[in-house]
mmCIF file of C-alpha atoms and ligand atoms in Angstrom:
data_model
loop_
_atom_site.group_PDB
_atom_site.id
_atom_site.type_symbol
_atom_site.label_atom_id
_atom_site.label_comp_id
_atom_site.label_asym_id
_atom_site.label_seq_id
_atom_site.Cartn_x
_atom_site.Cartn_y
_atom_site.Cartn_z
ATOM 1 C CA GLY A 1 82.880 118.012 84.699
ATOM 2 C CA ILE A 2 84.450 115.637 82.348
ATOM 3 C CA GLU A 3 83.793 116.652 78.776
ATOM 4 C CA LYS A 4 85.765 114.194 76.700
ATOM 5 C CA VAL A 5 87.511 110.803 76.943
ATOM 6 C CA ARG A 6 89.532 109.627 74.070
ATOM 7 C CA GLY A 7 91.583 106.544 73.494
ATOM 8 C CA LEU A 8 94.843 106.405 71.528
ATOM 9 C CA GLU A 9 96.811 103.166 70.486
ATOM 10 C CA ILE A 10 100.449 103.776 71.536
ATOM 11 C CA ILE A 11 103.429 101.451 71.965
ATOM 12 C CA ASP A 12 104.930 99.916 74.944
ATOM 13 C CA SER A 13 108.622 98.999 75.763
ATOM 14 C CA ARG A 14 108.340 95.592 74.183
ATOM 15 C CA GLY A 15 106.990 97.130 70.901
ATOM 16 C CA ASN A 16 103.470 96.115 71.600
ATOM 17 C CA PRO A 17 100.418 98.181 71.174
ATOM 18 C CA THR A 18 98.808 99.373 74.254
ATOM 19 C CA ILE A 19 96.390 102.196 75.212
ATOM 20 C CA ARG A 20 96.609 105.687 76.325
ATOM 21 C CA VAL A 21 93.423 107.480 77.517
ATOM 22 C CA PHE A 22 93.168 111.159 77.383
ATOM 23 C CA MET A 23 90.699 113.138 79.594
ATOM 24 C CA LYS A 24 89.603 116.745 79.199
ATOM 25 C CA THR A 25 87.204 118.692 81.455
ATOM 26 C CA SER A 26 84.889 121.471 80.532
ATOM 27 C CA ASP A 27 87.493 123.923 82.023
ATOM 28 C CA GLY A 28 89.989 122.678 79.448
ATOM 29 C CA ILE A 29 92.157 120.734 81.947
ATOM 30 C CA GLU A 30 93.698 117.718 80.370
ATOM 31 C CA SER A 31 95.782 114.709 81.141
ATOM 32 C CA PHE A 32 96.201 111.025 80.266
ATOM 33 C CA GLY A 33 96.761 107.518 81.680
ATOM 34 C CA ASP A 34 98.566 104.605 80.082
ATOM 35 C CA ALA A 35 97.881 100.796 80.426
ATOM 36 C CA PRO A 36 101.077 98.903 81.099
ATOM 37 C CA ALA A 37 101.361 95.128 80.281
ATOM 38 C CA GLY A 38 102.733 92.132 82.026
ATOM 39 C CA ALA A 39 104.315 88.999 80.708
ATOM 40 C CA SER A 40 104.162 86.668 83.570
ATOM 41 C CA LYS A 41 100.590 87.472 84.512
ATOM 42 C CA GLY A 42 98.731 86.033 87.348
ATOM 43 C CA THR A 43 95.717 84.097 86.399
ATOM 44 C CA ARG A 44 93.400 86.111 88.606
ATOM 45 C CA GLU A 45 94.435 89.427 87.018
ATOM 46 C CA ALA A 46 92.042 91.734 85.129
ATOM 47 C CA ILE A 47 91.825 90.686 81.593
ATOM 48 C CA GLU A 48 93.222 92.895 78.739
ATOM 49 C CA ILE A 49 91.269 93.492 75.687
ATOM 50 C CA ARG A 50 93.515 92.647 72.737
ATOM 51 C CA ASP A 51 93.049 91.067 69.345
ATOM 52 C CA ASP A 52 95.114 89.320 66.593
ATOM 53 C CA ASN A 53 97.409 87.659 69.240
ATOM 54 C CA GLY A 54 97.767 90.796 71.154
ATOM 55 C CA LEU A 55 98.934 92.797 68.065
ATOM 56 C CA THR A 56 96.075 95.352 68.191
ATOM 57 C CA VAL A 57 94.123 97.138 70.804
ATOM 58 C CA LYS A 58 91.686 98.649 68.452
ATOM 59 C CA ARG A 59 88.599 97.226 70.031
ATOM 60 C CA ALA A 60 89.684 98.604 73.553
ATOM 61 C CA ILE A 61 90.141 101.936 71.895
ATOM 62 C CA ASP A 62 86.452 101.661 70.622
ATOM 63 C CA ILE A 63 85.364 100.793 74.142
ATOM 64 C CA VAL A 64 86.905 104.080 75.395
ATOM 65 C CA ASN A 65 85.592 106.161 72.765
ATOM 66 C CA TYR A 66 81.944 104.819 72.337
ATOM 67 C CA ILE A 67 81.161 103.265 75.704
ATOM 68 C CA ILE A 68 83.264 104.952 78.471
ATOM 69 C CA ASP A 69 83.275 108.462 77.014
ATOM 70 C CA PRO A 70 79.463 108.970 77.069
ATOM 71 C CA ALA A 71 79.204 107.324 80.424
ATOM 72 C CA LEU A 72 81.454 109.849 82.113
ATOM 73 C CA HIS A 73 80.271 112.946 80.539
ATOM 74 C CA GLY A 74 79.581 115.821 83.157
ATOM 75 C CA ILE A 75 81.014 113.926 86.080
ATOM 76 C CA ASP A 76 83.385 115.908 88.224
ATOM 77 C CA VAL A 77 86.845 114.561 87.610
ATOM 78 C CA ARG A 78 87.719 114.685 91.316
ATOM 79 C CA GLU A 79 85.195 111.999 92.019
ATOM 80 C CA GLN A 80 87.512 109.117 91.571
ATOM 81 C CA ALA A 81 85.388 106.654 93.562
ATOM 82 C CA ILE A 82 82.244 107.594 91.440
ATOM 83 C CA ILE A 83 84.315 107.306 88.142
ATOM 84 C CA ASP A 84 85.675 103.935 89.051
ATOM 85 C CA LYS A 85 82.246 102.664 90.296
ATOM 86 C CA ILE A 86 80.732 103.418 86.942
ATOM 87 C CA LEU A 87 83.462 101.583 85.140
ATOM 88 C CA ILE A 88 83.126 98.637 87.526
ATOM 89 C CA GLU A 89 79.333 98.546 87.168
ATOM 90 C CA MET A 90 79.395 99.004 83.452
ATOM 91 C CA ASP A 91 81.887 96.083 83.286
ATOM 92 C CA SER A 92 80.088 93.957 85.731
ATOM 93 C CA THR A 93 82.409 90.912 85.490
ATOM 94 C CA GLU A 94 84.788 89.378 88.150
ATOM 95 C CA ASN A 95 87.863 90.209 86.110
ATOM 96 C CA LYS A 96 86.958 93.234 83.918
ATOM 97 C CA SER A 97 86.667 90.979 80.879
ATOM 98 C CA ARG A 98 83.802 93.053 79.282
ATOM 99 C CA LEU A 99 85.321 96.478 79.237
ATOM 100 C CA GLY A 100 89.055 95.159 79.561
ATOM 101 C CA GLY A 101 91.237 96.034 82.455
ATOM 102 C CA ASN A 102 93.612 97.937 80.218
ATOM 103 C CA THR A 103 90.762 100.447 79.249
ATOM 104 C CA THR A 104 89.560 100.662 82.796
ATOM 105 C CA ILE A 105 93.051 101.271 84.454
ATOM 106 C CA ALA A 106 94.023 103.981 81.667
ATOM 107 C CA THR A 107 90.758 105.720 82.176
ATOM 108 C CA SER A 108 91.075 105.490 86.033
ATOM 109 C CA ILE A 109 94.771 106.958 85.955
ATOM 110 C CA ALA A 110 93.737 109.620 83.465
ATOM 111 C CA ALA A 111 90.999 110.795 85.799
ATOM 112 C CA LEU A 112 93.339 110.912 88.702
ATOM 113 C CA LYS A 113 95.919 112.894 86.932
ATOM 114 C CA THR A 114 93.455 115.199 85.361
ATOM 115 C CA ALA A 115 91.942 115.810 88.877
ATOM 116 C CA ALA A 116 95.367 116.595 90.367
ATOM 117 C CA ARG A 117 95.970 119.085 87.447
ATOM 118 C CA SER A 118 92.609 120.711 88.024
ATOM 119 C CA LEU A 119 93.737 121.385 91.624
ATOM 120 C CA ASP A 120 97.242 122.390 90.474
ATOM 121 C CA LEU A 121 98.568 119.703 92.671
ATOM 122 C CA GLU A 122 101.487 117.301 92.108
ATOM 123 C CA VAL A 123 100.046 113.800 91.409
ATOM 124 C CA PHE A 124 101.614 112.364 94.509
ATOM 125 C CA LYS A 125 100.293 115.134 96.821
ATOM 126 C CA TYR A 126 96.765 114.647 95.477
ATOM 127 C CA ILE A 127 96.999 110.940 96.097
ATOM 128 C CA ALA A 128 98.462 111.346 99.698
ATOM 129 C CA GLY A 129 95.918 113.794 100.823
ATOM 130 C CA PRO A 130 96.325 114.495 104.521
ATOM 131 C CA ARG A 131 99.097 111.779 104.938
ATOM 132 C CA SER A 132 102.733 112.696 104.670
ATOM 133 C CA PRO A 133 104.356 110.892 101.785
ATOM 134 C CA LYS A 134 107.688 109.225 101.834
ATOM 135 C CA ILE A 135 110.096 108.009 99.082
ATOM 136 C CA PRO A 136 110.130 104.225 98.678
ATOM 137 C CA ILE A 137 113.110 101.976 98.764
ATOM 138 C CA PRO A 138 113.909 100.821 95.194
ATOM 139 C CA LEU A 139 114.014 97.098 94.511
ATOM 140 C CA LEU A 140 116.416 96.995 91.397
ATOM 141 C CA ASN A 141 116.089 93.821 89.194
ATOM 142 C CA ILE A 142 119.562 93.720 87.717
ATOM 143 C CA ILE A 143 119.652 89.957 86.469
ATOM 144 C CA ASN A 144 116.785 88.728 84.449
ATOM 145 C CA GLY A 145 115.589 85.280 84.069
ATOM 146 C CA GLY A 146 112.290 83.377 83.464
ATOM 147 C CA LEU A 147 109.898 84.786 81.015
ATOM 148 C CA HIS A 148 111.797 88.009 80.874
ATOM 149 C CA ALA A 149 115.050 86.592 79.330
ATOM 150 C CA GLY A 150 116.396 84.106 77.041
ATOM 151 C CA ASN A 151 118.775 82.251 79.483
ATOM 152 C CA LYS A 152 118.019 79.144 81.536
ATOM 153 C CA LEU A 153 117.515 80.795 84.841
ATOM 154 C CA LYS A 154 114.091 79.784 86.334
ATOM 155 C CA ILE A 155 113.993 82.544 88.856
ATOM 156 C CA GLN A 156 112.523 85.598 87.086
ATOM 157 C CA GLU A 157 114.323 88.464 88.830
ATOM 158 C CA PHE A 158 117.436 88.998 90.883
ATOM 159 C CA ILE A 159 117.181 92.174 92.812
ATOM 160 C CA ILE A 160 119.316 94.535 94.947
ATOM 161 C CA VAL A 161 117.962 96.379 97.990
ATOM 162 C CA PRO A 162 119.633 99.417 99.002
ATOM 163 C CA ILE A 163 118.327 99.809 102.517
ATOM 164 C CA LYS A 164 120.937 101.574 104.765
ATOM 165 C CA PHE A 165 121.060 105.074 103.237
ATOM 166 C CA ASN A 166 119.811 108.336 104.402
ATOM 167 C CA THR A 167 118.223 109.436 101.051
ATOM 168 C CA PHE A 168 116.851 107.901 97.971
ATOM 169 C CA LYS A 169 119.478 109.688 95.967
ATOM 170 C CA GLU A 170 122.167 108.016 97.822
ATOM 171 C CA ALA A 171 120.540 104.593 97.732
ATOM 172 C CA LEU A 172 120.066 104.836 93.871
ATOM 173 C CA PHE A 173 123.427 105.940 92.973
ATOM 174 C CA ALA A 174 125.082 103.254 95.250
ATOM 175 C CA SER A 175 122.816 100.772 93.385
ATOM 176 C CA ILE A 176 124.152 102.076 90.005
ATOM 177 C CA ASP A 177 127.747 101.376 91.339
ATOM 178 C CA VAL A 178 126.764 97.852 91.958
ATOM 179 C CA TYR A 179 124.926 97.513 88.490
ATOM 180 C CA ARG A 180 128.131 98.917 86.802
ATOM 181 C CA SER A 181 130.197 96.560 88.747
ATOM 182 C CA LEU A 182 127.983 93.682 87.791
ATOM 183 C CA LYS A 183 128.298 94.853 84.138
ATOM 184 C CA GLY A 184 132.141 94.590 84.521
ATOM 185 C CA LEU A 185 131.983 91.035 85.977
ATOM 186 C CA ILE A 186 129.750 89.820 83.216
ATOM 187 C CA THR A 187 132.014 91.286 80.518
ATOM 188 C CA GLU A 188 134.989 89.670 82.147
ATOM 189 C CA ARG A 189 133.428 86.230 82.528
ATOM 190 C CA TYR A 190 131.054 85.928 79.651
ATOM 191 C CA GLY A 191 132.000 88.670 77.107
ATOM 192 C CA LYS A 192 130.531 91.846 76.159
ATOM 193 C CA LEU A 193 127.600 90.227 74.243
ATOM 194 C CA TYR A 194 125.990 89.519 77.487
ATOM 195 C CA THR A 195 125.818 92.981 78.656
ATOM 196 C CA ALA A 196 122.748 93.469 76.510
ATOM 197 C CA VAL A 197 119.708 94.075 78.756
ATOM 198 C CA GLY A 198 116.309 92.325 79.225
ATOM 199 C CA ASP A 199 112.829 93.561 79.327
ATOM 200 C CA GLU A 200 113.305 95.263 82.728
ATOM 201 C CA GLY A 201 116.909 96.533 81.949
ATOM 202 C CA GLY A 202 118.656 93.753 83.949
ATOM 203 C CA PHE A 203 121.453 91.612 82.295
ATOM 204 C CA SER A 204 120.743 88.167 81.128
ATOM 205 C CA PRO A 205 124.096 86.338 81.296
ATOM 206 C CA PRO A 206 124.172 82.735 80.158
ATOM 207 C CA LEU A 207 123.610 81.179 83.485
ATOM 208 C CA GLU A 208 121.758 78.069 84.397
ATOM 209 C CA GLU A 209 121.399 77.818 88.043
ATOM 210 C CA THR A 210 120.150 80.237 90.859
ATOM 211 C CA ARG A 211 123.336 80.224 92.975
ATOM 212 C CA GLU A 212 125.310 81.451 89.877
ATOM 213 C CA ALA A 213 123.233 84.493 89.559
ATOM 214 C CA LEU A 214 123.217 85.086 93.415
ATOM 215 C CA ASP A 215 126.953 84.711 93.410
ATOM 216 C CA LEU A 216 127.432 87.181 90.609
ATOM 217 C CA ILE A 217 125.272 89.724 92.458
ATOM 218 C CA TYR A 218 126.899 89.203 95.865
ATOM 219 C CA THR A 219 130.236 89.635 94.421
ATOM 220 C CA SER A 220 129.134 92.858 92.706
ATOM 221 C CA ILE A 221 127.910 94.222 95.859
ATOM 222 C CA LYS A 222 131.204 93.319 97.639
ATOM 223 C CA ASN A 223 133.323 94.758 94.871
ATOM 224 C CA ALA A 224 131.374 97.933 94.959
ATOM 225 C CA GLY A 225 131.903 98.201 98.634
ATOM 226 C CA TYR A 226 128.303 98.142 99.786
ATOM 227 C CA GLU A 227 128.235 94.767 101.821
ATOM 228 C CA GLY A 228 125.914 95.416 104.805
ATOM 229 C CA ARG A 229 124.236 98.381 103.201
ATOM 230 C CA ILE A 230 122.809 96.836 99.961
ATOM 231 C CA TYR A 231 120.849 93.575 100.501
ATOM 232 C CA MET A 232 119.561 90.938 98.079
ATOM 233 C CA GLY A 233 116.216 89.763 96.900
ATOM 234 C CA MET A 234 114.311 87.672 94.204
ATOM 235 C CA ASP A 235 111.083 87.562 92.435
ATOM 236 C CA ALA A 236 110.930 83.754 91.739
ATOM 237 C CA ALA A 237 107.369 84.160 89.814
ATOM 238 C CA ALA A 238 107.317 80.396 90.664
ATOM 239 C CA SER A 239 103.892 79.715 88.820
ATOM 240 C CA ASP A 240 105.993 79.963 85.688
ATOM 241 C CA PHE A 241 108.290 77.045 86.669
ATOM 242 C CA PHE A 242 105.571 74.959 88.184
ATOM 243 C CA ASP A 243 104.465 71.857 86.320
ATOM 244 C CA ASN A 244 100.840 71.681 87.161
ATOM 245 C CA LYS A 245 100.391 67.961 85.957
ATOM 246 C CA LYS A 246 103.260 66.750 88.117
ATOM 247 C CA GLY A 247 102.736 69.138 90.947
ATOM 248 C CA LYS A 248 106.442 69.862 90.909
ATOM 249 C CA TYR A 249 108.736 72.824 90.498
ATOM 250 C CA VAL A 250 111.267 72.433 87.541
ATOM 251 C CA ILE A 251 114.360 74.392 88.668
ATOM 252 C CA ASP A 252 118.036 74.109 88.193
ATOM 253 C CA GLY A 253 117.835 70.701 86.544
ATOM 254 C CA LYS A 254 115.685 69.165 89.285
ATOM 255 C CA GLU A 255 111.984 68.535 90.052
ATOM 256 C CA LEU A 256 111.188 69.763 93.495
ATOM 257 C CA ASP A 257 107.990 69.372 95.472
ATOM 258 C CA GLY A 258 106.826 72.267 97.675
ATOM 259 C CA ASN A 259 108.746 71.109 100.733
ATOM 260 C CA GLN A 260 111.949 70.593 98.868
ATOM 261 C CA LEU A 261 111.652 74.160 97.253
ATOM 262 C CA LEU A 262 111.069 75.611 100.649
ATOM 263 C CA GLU A 263 114.297 73.985 101.955
ATOM 264 C CA PHE A 264 116.046 75.352 98.870
ATOM 265 C CA TYR A 265 115.053 78.866 99.783
ATOM 266 C CA LEU A 266 116.057 78.421 103.430
ATOM 267 C CA SER A 267 119.578 77.353 102.329
ATOM 268 C CA LEU A 268 119.746 80.304 99.923
ATOM 269 C CA ALA A 269 118.647 82.707 102.774
ATOM 270 C CA ASN A 270 121.476 81.268 104.743
ATOM 271 C CA GLU A 271 124.136 81.755 102.197
ATOM 272 C CA TYR A 272 123.109 85.229 100.986
ATOM 273 C CA PRO A 273 121.972 88.473 102.467
ATOM 274 C CA ILE A 274 118.404 88.034 101.185
ATOM 275 C CA VAL A 275 115.751 90.250 102.581
ATOM 276 C CA TYR A 276 113.041 89.964 99.949
ATOM 277 C CA LEU A 277 111.384 87.145 98.286
ATOM 278 C CA GLU A 278 108.354 87.394 95.932
ATOM 279 C CA ASP A 279 106.160 84.682 94.623
ATOM 280 C CA PRO A 280 108.458 81.758 96.025
ATOM 281 C CA PHE A 281 105.595 79.285 95.311
ATOM 282 C CA GLU A 282 102.848 78.996 92.617
ATOM 283 C CA GLU A 283 99.800 81.352 92.957
ATOM 284 C CA ASN A 284 97.533 78.950 94.840
ATOM 285 C CA SER A 285 99.902 77.939 97.585
ATOM 286 C CA PHE A 286 98.869 80.271 100.292
ATOM 287 C CA ASP A 287 99.946 77.648 103.102
ATOM 288 C CA LYS A 288 103.388 77.331 101.662
ATOM 289 C CA PHE A 289 103.872 81.055 101.657
ATOM 290 C CA SER A 290 102.906 81.165 105.264
ATOM 291 C CA GLU A 291 105.209 78.350 106.200
ATOM 292 C CA LEU A 292 108.171 79.991 104.516
ATOM 293 C CA GLN A 293 107.302 83.424 106.177
ATOM 294 C CA SER A 294 107.149 81.858 109.680
ATOM 295 C CA LYS A 295 110.595 80.334 109.022
ATOM 296 C CA LEU A 296 112.095 83.452 107.474
ATOM 297 C CA LYS A 297 111.185 86.163 109.786
ATOM 298 C CA ASN A 298 113.676 88.693 108.507
ATOM 299 C CA VAL A 299 112.623 88.339 104.919
ATOM 300 C CA VAL A 300 109.754 90.149 103.348
ATOM 301 C CA ILE A 301 107.969 87.368 101.563
ATOM 302 C CA THR A 302 105.703 88.935 99.173
ATOM 303 C CA GLY A 303 102.669 88.150 97.031
ATOM 304 C CA ASP A 304 102.309 89.256 93.482
ATOM 305 C CA ASP A 305 100.508 86.487 91.433
ATOM 306 C CA LEU A 306 99.168 85.242 94.794
ATOM 307 C CA TYR A 307 97.057 88.341 95.341
ATOM 308 C CA THR A 308 96.924 90.274 91.982
ATOM 309 C CA THR A 309 96.114 93.500 93.886
ATOM 310 C CA ASN A 310 92.718 92.070 94.784
ATOM 311 C CA ILE A 311 91.260 92.307 98.413
ATOM 312 C CA ARG A 312 89.421 89.028 97.964
ATOM 313 C CA TYR A 313 92.750 87.161 97.832
ATOM 314 C CA LEU A 314 94.617 89.370 100.307
ATOM 315 C CA LYS A 315 91.850 88.497 102.874
ATOM 316 C CA ILE A 316 92.916 84.872 102.522
ATOM 317 C CA GLY A 317 96.560 85.840 102.910
ATOM 318 C CA ILE A 318 95.793 87.907 105.939
ATOM 319 C CA GLU A 319 93.925 85.030 107.517
ATOM 320 C CA LYS A 320 96.660 82.605 106.907
ATOM 321 C CA MET A 321 99.488 85.061 107.668
ATOM 322 C CA SER A 322 101.035 84.249 104.288
ATOM 323 C CA THR A 323 103.182 87.287 103.629
ATOM 324 C CA LYS A 324 104.646 90.468 105.088
ATOM 325 C CA GLY A 325 104.582 92.113 101.795
ATOM 326 C CA VAL A 326 102.110 92.642 98.788
ATOM 327 C CA ILE A 327 102.840 93.754 95.353
ATOM 328 C CA VAL A 328 100.747 96.686 94.200
ATOM 329 C CA LYS A 329 100.034 96.788 90.452
ATOM 330 C CA PRO A 330 97.012 98.819 89.721
ATOM 331 C CA ASN A 331 96.387 97.245 86.250
ATOM 332 C CA GLN A 332 96.106 93.781 87.843
ATOM 333 C CA VAL A 333 92.785 94.773 89.310
ATOM 334 C CA GLY A 334 91.862 97.599 86.891
ATOM 335 C CA THR A 335 90.935 100.875 88.813
ATOM 336 C CA ILE A 336 92.645 103.216 91.227
ATOM 337 C CA THR A 337 89.739 102.858 93.760
ATOM 338 C CA GLU A 338 90.186 99.102 94.044
ATOM 339 C CA THR A 339 94.057 99.421 94.210
ATOM 340 C CA MET A 340 93.561 101.871 97.169
ATOM 341 C CA GLU A 341 91.143 99.536 99.077
ATOM 342 C CA PHE A 342 93.843 96.840 98.667
ATOM 343 C CA THR A 343 96.606 99.076 99.947
ATOM 344 C CA ASP A 344 94.376 100.258 102.730
ATOM 345 C CA LEU A 345 93.629 96.669 103.884
ATOM 346 C CA ALA A 346 97.214 95.807 103.621
ATOM 347 C CA ARG A 347 98.314 98.865 105.715
ATOM 348 C CA ARG A 348 95.741 98.058 108.360
ATOM 349 C CA ASN A 349 97.385 94.738 108.800
ATOM 350 C CA SER A 350 100.908 96.098 108.970
ATOM 351 C CA ILE A 351 101.866 94.514 105.567
ATOM 352 C CA LYS A 352 104.513 96.195 103.387
ATOM 353 C CA LEU A 353 103.501 97.793 100.124
ATOM 354 C CA ILE A 354 105.681 97.073 97.065
ATOM 355 C CA THR A 355 104.327 99.267 94.200
ATOM 356 C CA SER A 356 105.351 97.931 90.932
ATOM 357 C CA HIS A 357 105.695 98.515 87.234
ATOM 358 C CA ARG A 358 104.959 95.827 84.597
ATOM 359 C CA SER A 359 107.534 94.312 82.358
ATOM 360 C CA GLY A 360 105.752 96.086 79.458
ATOM 361 C CA GLU A 361 105.781 99.704 80.447
ATOM 362 C CA THR A 362 105.458 103.218 78.802
ATOM 363 C CA GLU A 363 107.626 106.072 79.653
ATOM 364 C CA ASP A 364 104.797 107.649 81.927
ATOM 365 C CA ASN A 365 106.078 107.891 85.412
ATOM 366 C CA PHE A 366 102.704 107.530 87.107
ATOM 367 C CA ILE A 367 103.733 104.430 89.242
ATOM 368 C CA ALA A 368 106.566 106.667 90.810
ATOM 369 C CA GLU A 369 103.933 109.207 91.804
ATOM 370 C CA PHE A 370 101.622 106.779 93.018
ATOM 371 C CA ALA A 371 104.237 104.988 95.175
ATOM 372 C CA VAL A 372 105.140 108.291 96.968
ATOM 373 C CA GLY A 373 101.495 109.231 97.274
ATOM 374 C CA ILE A 374 100.547 106.045 99.197
ATOM 375 C CA SER A 375 103.973 105.972 101.026
ATOM 376 C CA SER A 376 104.765 102.700 99.577
ATOM 377 C CA ASP A 377 107.607 100.937 101.470
ATOM 378 C CA PHE A 378 109.320 99.838 98.276
ATOM 379 C CA ILE A 379 109.064 100.480 94.511
ATOM 380 C CA LYS A 380 109.931 97.861 91.843
ATOM 381 C CA THR A 381 110.610 99.530 88.486
ATOM 382 C CA GLY A 382 113.640 97.574 86.963
ATOM 383 C CA ALA A 383 117.268 98.200 86.518
ATOM 384 C CA PRO A 384 118.670 101.802 86.286
ATOM 385 C CA ALA A 385 118.495 101.616 82.425
ATOM 386 C CA ARG A 386 115.913 101.855 79.747
ATOM 387 C CA GLY A 387 113.874 104.993 79.432
ATOM 388 C CA GLU A 388 110.722 103.594 80.573
ATOM 389 C CA ARG A 389 112.417 102.496 83.897
ATOM 390 C CA THR A 390 114.643 105.572 84.327
ATOM 391 C CA SER A 391 111.494 107.885 83.821
ATOM 392 C CA LYS A 392 110.284 106.514 87.229
ATOM 393 C CA TYR A 393 113.647 106.707 89.014
ATOM 394 C CA ASN A 394 114.241 110.263 87.696
ATOM 395 C CA LYS A 395 110.600 111.285 88.975
ATOM 396 C CA LEU A 396 111.572 110.001 92.511
ATOM 397 C CA LEU A 397 114.922 111.915 92.369
ATOM 398 C CA GLU A 398 112.994 115.074 91.371
ATOM 399 C CA ILE A 399 110.346 114.667 94.175
ATOM 400 C CA GLU A 400 112.968 114.100 96.868
ATOM 401 C CA ASN A 401 114.894 117.013 95.790
ATOM 402 C CA ARG A 402 112.074 119.443 95.251
ATOM 403 C CA PHE A 403 109.796 118.409 98.205
ATOM 404 C CA GLU A 404 112.468 117.167 100.692
ATOM 405 C CA LEU A 405 110.533 114.024 101.572
ATOM 406 C CA GLU A 406 112.101 111.329 103.850
ATOM 407 C CA TYR A 407 113.508 108.120 102.401
ATOM 408 C CA ASN A 408 111.738 104.997 103.761
ATOM 409 C CA GLY A 409 115.018 103.136 104.050
ATOM 410 C CA LYS A 410 115.585 105.171 107.144
ATOM 411 C CA TYR A 411 112.764 103.453 108.874
ATOM 412 C CA PHE A 412 113.419 99.924 107.639
ATOM 413 C CA TYR A 413 114.415 97.394 110.343
ATOM 414 C CA LEU A 414 115.538 93.929 109.519
HETATM 415 P P1 PGA B 1 105.308 91.077 84.671
HETATM 416 O O1 PGA B 1 106.286 90.704 85.781
HETATM 417 O O2 PGA B 1 105.053 92.541 84.521
HETATM 418 O O3 PGA B 1 105.721 90.370 83.352
HETATM 419 O O4 PGA B 1 104.125 90.186 85.171
HETATM 420 C C1 PGA B 1 106.598 91.574 86.881
HETATM 421 C C2 PGA B 1 106.568 90.603 88.153
HETATM 422 O O5 PGA B 1 106.266 89.322 88.137
HETATM 423 O O6 PGA B 1 106.725 91.199 89.175
HETATM 424 ZN ZN1 ZN B 2 106.278 89.245 90.470
#
């Protein structure tokens, strides 16, 4: 049974404090879970407990040490559903605002990793249970805009998608060629200063318009020799350039309504090999997502802020056939059990799973293990740079090598 739960204030990749929860059983088995942090958060996400403008999580640490710890004593660490239920009931709010989604997710992950260790199992194997896990296709965010960068690009992430490869290793190393080729292009055109990287390891060259970024990436793919094997994608994170008062999207020097933005995406999908498009509209526009998905059958339109890893909103999306893909971010909902309910519901409806990091991460590789364990179709964990991103890629390389799992790219049809 669980003997001790302890919170520790640590720092994330943006230099902000976040929490790590250690858990120990009476047999002396120990592990930990970290809470990552987003910058472009959906309004329906679990609330993080932070004070002093986000500069301290001391109150969250106290909640772990004085409220969560005594409530979990004696419980079998392998009883993930029971542990999460206790957290959910103690919190008893819609959005984890009492205990904080940051304390509950760090505790929930700590329980899962401690349980895997108690059984002497790899974390991904413990999560997979009887299912046979696969290695996800990486979605590498190599140009950053929006809230993740200082340039004028409104689209938050410009992504490469290495699909046509037999192994994750080949896919990743081909993507690194494209990343390097992009770095060369940026150096040539804008100077070395602009090869400094943003929050998720992508470059943020001084671009202003969407097509400029797509051109740069497409050229880099061609220069590296991967046209037809490496595709393109975007996370628009459109809530962040939606003007609520005007009901318009402010992008590329224009104000567009939903229909005009939809037309814009249709032309981009014509001009570039785009297979992935996340949050193309603001987070309440279920119908616009559906319209775009029905017009772009070969693109995985994906909901992030739209669903916030919460089955309540996914049910609406299923009803309306809004998207072929869902972002899976455990900290958006606050527990592993709720995250798995979400992924199960998505799977049952043949919706693709895109497991994702946050822009503020720690070096823990949990999300990589989780993605493999649930056989996620894709994983988003940034550019192949910055330790908190590479820790996930390196874990995937290791898992593929040691356990000879299959790469999901082999099964992906456009
Ligand atoms: P966030 O961004 O972690 O800053 O919310 C990631 C995303 O929008 O996918
Ligand atoms: Zn997103």
